[in-house]
Amino acid sequence: MSNQAAAVIDFEKNGGVIPVIAQDHASRRVLMLAYMNREAFLETLATGRACYFSRTRNALWRKGEESGNFQIVREIRIDCDNDTVLLMVEQRGDGAACHKGFESCFHTKAAEGNWQVVEERLVDPAKYGASYGRHEKPRGKAE
Amino acid sequence: MSNQAAAVIDFEKNGGVIPVIAQDHASRRVLMLAYMNREAFLETLATGRACYFSRTRNALWRKGEESGNFQIVREIRIDCDNDTVLLMVEQRGDGAACHKGFESCFHTKAAEGNWQVVEERLVDPAKYGASYGRHEKPRGKAE
């Protein structure tokens, strides 16, 4: 994997970034959706750990750098339009992909006319320090 | 489910549309990523079938309208930022979510320095007629 693989990806279609789905490689649980620019994709390839791009901070977001909740990349897939990537990952650390301490960012379900949180938090993200969330995700996981 | 649920979704963050992941409810296979505007989300709620928004055609995209490969929505989840939706679906018709005739749009894997198709096509999309693909997906599934 190299620039050759990155060259296939249509980063320009969406202003330089593509949506990236992270899925647990074993349970197949969808953990989160974030974004990558070309540099983040290449770093992910080089290190084998998920590196995203924060659109709000306009900077690389090395997932787990603060919390230890990093993601080991087991497989990378691209869709038929070459504009979306699917990562099959091992979620390390506390097992929480979500910056709110849940396994998955998708812990809220449509039910009875509204949205309901239907899972338990794995960890209190306060343990990662006062700057966590603001620093890693100023407005949320994909930012 | 109603406007109340739709009101929570942050459509404006990304210019009126949100990314939507469709996942097979039984196998947990990720099938595709497309987009919805508020109208597509409300129609999906009302009908129980996935309705996306084509950014290229600037129109609703009733998945399966031409091919019969529609998606019955079994569960709807939203992420912690309220800007991405996950649909758990039953993929009907020929079982092909991908407009190229594969079960999943993510049938291409990073391997040996490049991308390789690693799955068999379920169906030849030519069976859906000459306008299929151009009409439903002028530049690909998420369009």
Tab-separated table of C-alpha atoms in Angstrom:
chain	number	residue	atom	x	y	z
A	1	MET	CA	0.000	0.000	0.000
A	2	SER	CA	1.346	3.353	-0.958
A	3	ASN	CA	0.617	6.500	-2.906
A	4	GLN	CA	-0.637	4.185	-5.630
A	5	ALA	CA	-3.598	3.162	-3.478
A	6	ALA	CA	-4.186	6.730	-2.313
A	7	ALA	CA	-4.192	7.971	-5.914
A	8	VAL	CA	-7.330	5.958	-6.624
A	9	ILE	CA	-9.331	7.719	-3.908
A	10	ASP	CA	-11.473	10.634	-5.018
A	11	PHE	CA	-10.619	13.152	-2.313
A	12	GLU	CA	-11.558	16.158	-4.438
A	13	LYS	CA	-15.226	15.260	-4.828
A	14	ASN	CA	-15.913	16.327	-1.261
A	15	GLY	CA	-13.427	19.162	-0.773
A	16	GLY	CA	-10.345	17.123	0.070
A	17	VAL	CA	-11.813	14.702	2.596
A	18	ILE	CA	-13.697	11.412	2.413
A	19	PRO	CA	-16.020	9.823	4.958
A	20	VAL	CA	-14.497	6.801	6.701
A	21	ILE	CA	-16.523	4.166	8.528
A	22	ALA	CA	-14.785	2.288	11.342
A	23	GLN	CA	-16.228	-1.148	12.051
A	24	ASP	CA	-15.113	-3.649	14.687
A	25	HIS	CA	-13.418	-6.442	12.758
A	26	ALA	CA	-14.707	-9.179	15.065
A	27	SER	CA	-18.218	-8.131	16.122
A	28	ARG	CA	-18.860	-6.107	12.939
A	29	ARG	CA	-20.279	-3.378	15.096
A	30	VAL	CA	-20.150	0.016	13.358
A	31	LEU	CA	-18.139	2.157	15.759
A	32	MET	CA	-17.992	5.619	14.215
A	33	LEU	CA	-17.815	7.734	11.105
A	34	ALA	CA	-15.024	10.240	10.658
A	35	TYR	CA	-13.095	11.842	7.798
A	36	MET	CA	-9.680	11.472	6.202
A	37	ASN	CA	-7.695	13.651	3.864
A	38	ARG	CA	-4.917	12.134	1.754
A	39	GLU	CA	-2.316	12.695	4.459
A	40	ALA	CA	-4.435	10.950	7.102
A	41	PHE	CA	-4.998	8.013	4.773
A	42	LEU	CA	-1.282	7.686	4.077
A	43	GLU	CA	-0.434	7.885	7.776
A	44	THR	CA	-3.028	5.193	8.514
A	45	LEU	CA	-1.389	2.959	5.908
A	46	ALA	CA	2.094	3.650	7.216
A	47	THR	CA	1.360	3.125	10.905
A	48	GLY	CA	-1.495	0.606	10.843
A	49	ARG	CA	-3.409	2.815	13.277
A	50	ALA	CA	-6.426	4.881	12.303
A	51	CYS	CA	-5.548	8.520	11.713
A	52	TYR	CA	-8.418	10.812	10.754
A	53	PHE	CA	-8.661	14.457	9.763
A	54	SER	CA	-10.412	16.968	11.993
A	55	ARG	CA	-12.370	19.340	9.803
A	56	THR	CA	-12.859	21.792	12.660
A	57	ARG	CA	-9.249	21.875	13.764
A	58	ASN	CA	-8.035	21.460	10.195
A	59	ALA	CA	-5.432	19.003	11.438
A	60	LEU	CA	-4.672	15.306	11.620
A	61	TRP	CA	-6.498	13.496	14.401
A	62	ARG	CA	-4.512	10.526	15.636
A	63	LYS	CA	-7.329	8.543	17.185
A	64	GLY	CA	-6.518	7.530	20.746
A	65	GLU	CA	-3.533	9.824	21.141
A	66	GLU	CA	-4.972	11.287	24.345
A	67	SER	CA	-7.235	8.504	25.558
A	68	GLY	CA	-5.343	5.389	24.531
A	69	ASN	CA	-8.451	4.331	22.630
A	70	PHE	CA	-6.600	3.812	19.397
A	71	GLN	CA	-7.634	1.577	16.534
A	72	ILE	CA	-5.484	-1.124	14.966
A	73	VAL	CA	-6.418	-1.403	11.296
A	74	ARG	CA	-6.979	-4.979	10.181
A	75	GLU	CA	-8.434	-4.364	6.749
A	76	ILE	CA	-9.172	-1.419	4.476
A	77	ARG	CA	-11.948	-1.383	1.906
A	78	ILE	CA	-13.040	1.243	-0.591
A	79	ASP	CA	-16.454	1.628	-2.152
A	80	CYS	CA	-17.459	1.392	-5.800
A	81	ASP	CA	-17.167	5.156	-6.291
A	82	ASN	CA	-13.729	5.371	-4.689
A	83	ASP	CA	-14.987	8.073	-2.360
A	84	THR	CA	-15.701	6.259	0.923
A	85	VAL	CA	-13.423	4.014	2.991
A	86	LEU	CA	-14.352	1.256	5.422
A	87	LEU	CA	-11.827	0.319	8.105
A	88	MET	CA	-12.064	-3.001	9.919
A	89	VAL	CA	-10.398	-2.279	13.244
A	90	GLU	CA	-9.498	-3.608	16.645
A	91	GLN	CA	-10.649	-1.001	19.129
A	92	ARG	CA	-7.992	-0.856	21.856
A	93	GLY	CA	-7.690	0.964	25.168
A	94	ASP	CA	-10.961	1.014	27.086
A	95	GLY	CA	-12.804	-0.293	24.022
A	96	ALA	CA	-14.595	2.995	23.616
A	97	ALA	CA	-14.546	4.423	20.098
A	98	CYS	CA	-16.920	7.191	21.150
A	99	HIS	CA	-15.526	10.272	22.892
A	100	LYS	CA	-18.473	10.079	25.283
A	101	GLY	CA	-17.207	6.739	26.607
A	102	PHE	CA	-19.472	4.365	24.680
A	103	GLU	CA	-18.245	1.463	22.574
A	104	SER	CA	-19.877	2.989	19.505
A	105	CYS	CA	-20.915	6.508	18.576
A	106	PHE	CA	-24.184	4.912	17.419
A	107	HIS	CA	-25.603	4.190	20.862
A	108	THR	CA	-28.802	6.169	20.276
A	109	LYS	CA	-31.787	4.582	18.608
A	110	ALA	CA	-34.991	5.866	17.074
A	111	ALA	CA	-37.835	4.651	19.263
A	112	GLU	CA	-41.292	5.782	20.248
A	113	GLY	CA	-41.203	9.031	18.346
A	114	ASN	CA	-37.787	10.211	19.439
A	115	TRP	CA	-34.198	9.187	20.147
A	116	GLN	CA	-33.197	6.991	23.073
A	117	VAL	CA	-29.772	6.014	24.369
A	118	VAL	CA	-29.931	2.220	24.452
A	119	GLU	CA	-26.449	1.270	25.661
A	120	GLU	CA	-24.303	1.613	28.735
A	121	ARG	CA	-21.240	3.788	28.778
A	122	LEU	CA	-18.024	1.747	29.088
A	123	VAL	CA	-15.975	4.479	30.685
A	124	ASP	CA	-16.258	7.990	32.055
A	125	PRO	CA	-14.221	10.099	29.627
A	126	ALA	CA	-13.346	12.480	32.483
A	127	LYS	CA	-10.542	10.010	33.226
A	128	TYR	CA	-8.753	11.204	30.100
A	129	GLY	CA	-8.328	14.687	31.521
A	130	ALA	CA	-10.048	18.034	31.307
A	131	SER	CA	-8.878	18.826	27.797
A	132	TYR	CA	-10.158	15.563	26.315
A	133	GLY	CA	-12.984	16.017	23.891
A	134	ARG	CA	-12.255	19.691	23.492
A	135	HIS	CA	-8.821	18.918	22.148
A	136	GLU	CA	-9.418	15.662	20.302
A	137	LYS	CA	-12.975	16.441	19.302
A	138	PRO	CA	-13.917	20.082	19.765
A	139	ARG	CA	-17.395	19.566	18.386
A	140	GLY	CA	-17.631	15.790	18.339
A	141	LYS	CA	-15.919	12.719	16.990
A	142	ALA	CA	-15.866	13.630	13.329
A	143	GLU	CA	-14.555	17.105	13.948
B	1	MET	CA	-40.986	8.983	14.826
B	2	SER	CA	-41.750	12.318	13.295
B	3	ASN	CA	-40.459	15.810	12.751
B	4	GLN	CA	-39.403	15.655	16.379
B	5	ALA	CA	-36.763	13.057	15.578
B	6	ALA	CA	-35.734	14.872	12.398
B	7	ALA	CA	-35.364	18.145	14.318
B	8	VAL	CA	-32.517	16.653	16.325
B	9	ILE	CA	-30.429	15.893	13.247
B	10	ASP	CA	-27.837	18.480	12.303
B	11	PHE	CA	-28.449	18.713	8.559
B	12	GLU	CA	-26.967	22.197	8.260
B	13	LYS	CA	-23.472	21.226	9.340
B	14	ASN	CA	-22.826	19.598	5.983
B	15	GLY	CA	-24.878	21.750	3.632
B	16	GLY	CA	-28.268	20.145	4.144
B	17	VAL	CA	-27.304	16.474	3.913
B	18	ILE	CA	-25.913	13.892	6.306
B	19	PRO	CA	-23.979	10.710	5.540
B	20	VAL	CA	-26.012	7.549	6.106
B	21	ILE	CA	-24.490	4.101	6.569
B	22	ALA	CA	-26.633	1.121	5.566
B	23	GLN	CA	-25.759	-2.111	7.349
B	24	ASP	CA	-27.370	-5.521	6.920
B	25	HIS	CA	-29.342	-6.112	10.114
B	26	ALA	CA	-28.591	-9.839	10.228
B	27	SER	CA	-25.030	-10.256	8.936
B	28	ARG	CA	-23.938	-6.779	10.057
B	29	ARG	CA	-22.235	-6.347	6.730
B	30	VAL	CA	-21.777	-2.674	5.813
B	31	LEU	CA	-23.590	-2.340	2.501
B	32	MET	CA	-23.151	1.255	1.393
B	33	LEU	CA	-22.847	4.886	2.349
B	34	ALA	CA	-25.215	7.453	0.886
B	35	TYR	CA	-26.736	10.793	1.910
B	36	MET	CA	-30.074	12.043	3.174
B	37	ASN	CA	-31.604	15.477	3.417
B	38	ARG	CA	-34.451	16.126	5.855
B	39	GLU	CA	-37.095	15.155	3.299
B	40	ALA	CA	-35.404	11.817	2.553
B	41	PHE	CA	-35.136	11.089	6.270
B	42	LEU	CA	-38.826	11.836	6.816
B	43	GLU	CA	-39.830	9.693	3.856
B	44	THR	CA	-37.702	6.830	5.183
B	45	LEU	CA	-39.494	7.116	8.530
B	46	ALA	CA	-42.907	7.275	6.896
B	47	THR	CA	-42.452	4.377	4.487
B	48	GLY	CA	-39.998	2.123	6.316
B	49	ARG	CA	-37.927	1.910	3.142
B	50	ALA	CA	-34.589	3.638	2.675
B	51	CYS	CA	-34.889	6.854	0.715
B	52	TYR	CA	-31.678	8.768	0.105
B	53	PHE	CA	-30.865	12.085	-1.515
B	54	SER	CA	-28.906	12.242	-4.747
B	55	ARG	CA	-26.497	15.155	-4.543
B	56	THR	CA	-25.814	15.030	-8.276
B	57	ARG	CA	-29.439	14.902	-9.354
B	58	ASN	CA	-30.496	17.116	-6.455
B	59	ALA	CA	-33.493	14.852	-5.930
B	60	LEU	CA	-34.781	12.092	-3.684
B	61	TRP	CA	-33.396	8.662	-4.507
B	62	ARG	CA	-35.848	5.954	-3.617
B	63	LYS	CA	-33.434	3.052	-3.328
B	64	GLY	CA	-34.587	0.097	-5.420
B	65	GLU	CA	-37.226	1.991	-7.365
B	66	GLU	CA	-35.774	0.783	-10.661
B	67	SER	CA	-34.008	-2.406	-9.645
B	68	GLY	CA	-36.262	-3.791	-6.950
B	69	ASN	CA	-33.234	-3.787	-4.647
B	70	PHE	CA	-34.978	-1.794	-1.972
B	71	GLN	CA	-34.105	-1.752	1.709
B	72	ILE	CA	-36.527	-2.419	4.545
B	73	VAL	CA	-35.445	-0.381	7.549
B	74	ARG	CA	-35.347	-2.398	10.755
B	75	GLU	CA	-33.636	0.079	13.016
B	76	ILE	CA	-32.350	3.656	12.858
B	77	ARG	CA	-29.472	4.949	14.942
B	78	ILE	CA	-27.885	8.370	15.175
B	79	ASP	CA	-24.365	9.172	16.297
B	80	CYS	CA	-23.219	11.235	19.259
B	81	ASP	CA	-22.931	14.384	17.157
B	82	ASN	CA	-26.374	14.008	15.606
B	83	ASP	CA	-24.866	14.318	12.163
B	84	THR	CA	-24.585	10.733	10.899
B	85	VAL	CA	-27.267	8.056	10.681
B	86	LEU	CA	-26.894	4.270	10.694
B	87	LEU	CA	-29.679	2.193	9.141
B	88	MET	CA	-30.021	-1.495	9.936
B	89	VAL	CA	-31.745	-2.887	6.864
B	90	GLU	CA	-33.022	-5.957	5.105
B	91	GLN	CA	-31.636	-5.812	1.592
B	92	ARG	CA	-34.387	-7.093	-0.695
B	93	GLY	CA	-34.605	-7.825	-4.409
B	94	ASP	CA	-31.481	-9.536	-5.705
B	95	GLY	CA	-29.694	-8.779	-2.445
B	96	ALA	CA	-27.406	-6.322	-4.181
B	97	ALA	CA	-27.055	-2.960	-2.468
B	98	CYS	CA	-24.362	-1.934	-4.935
B	99	HIS	CA	-25.407	-0.591	-8.328
B	100	LYS	CA	-22.642	-2.709	-9.855
B	101	GLY	CA	-24.440	-5.857	-8.734
B	102	PHE	CA	-22.446	-6.716	-5.618
B	103	GLU	CA	-23.962	-7.325	-2.197
B	104	SER	CA	-21.952	-4.428	-0.781
B	105	CYS	CA	-20.379	-1.358	-2.323
B	106	PHE	CA	-17.319	-2.259	-0.229
B	107	HIS	CA	-16.196	-5.241	-2.300
B	108	THR	CA	-12.725	-3.857	-2.953
B	109	LYS	CA	-9.902	-4.401	-0.488
B	110	ALA	CA	-6.486	-2.889	-0.013
B	111	ALA	CA	-3.966	-5.619	-0.731
B	112	GLU	CA	-0.430	-5.917	-1.997
B	113	GLY	CA	0.038	-2.250	-2.657
B	114	ASN	CA	-3.200	-1.598	-4.471
B	115	TRP	CA	-6.954	-2.308	-4.534
B	116	GLN	CA	-8.417	-5.703	-5.380
B	117	VAL	CA	-12.004	-6.777	-5.895
B	118	VAL	CA	-12.401	-9.679	-3.477
B	119	GLU	CA	-16.035	-10.664	-3.954
B	120	GLU	CA	-18.286	-12.109	-6.634
B	121	ARG	CA	-21.010	-10.061	-8.239
B	122	LEU	CA	-24.494	-11.309	-7.317
B	123	VAL	CA	-26.221	-10.031	-10.426
B	124	ASP	CA	-25.495	-8.355	-13.741
B	125	PRO	CA	-27.078	-4.903	-13.395
B	126	ALA	CA	-27.763	-4.880	-17.154
B	127	LYS	CA	-30.911	-6.790	-16.250
B	128	TYR	CA	-32.351	-3.608	-14.775
B	129	GLY	CA	-32.338	-1.878	-18.156
B	130	ALA	CA	-30.132	0.486	-20.082
B	131	SER	CA	-30.977	3.539	-17.998
B	132	TYR	CA	-30.129	1.897	-14.692
B	133	GLY	CA	-27.116	3.362	-12.986
B	134	ARG	CA	-27.262	6.484	-15.115
B	135	HIS	CA	-30.697	7.297	-13.771
B	136	GLU	CA	-30.487	5.985	-10.248
B	137	LYS	CA	-26.826	6.721	-9.759
B	138	PRO	CA	-25.386	8.980	-12.440
B	139	ARG	CA	-21.947	9.017	-10.853
B	140	GLY	CA	-22.264	6.176	-8.397
B	141	LYS	CA	-24.303	4.988	-5.456
B	142	ALA	CA	-23.938	7.993	-3.217
B	143	GLU	CA	-24.866	10.391	-5.973
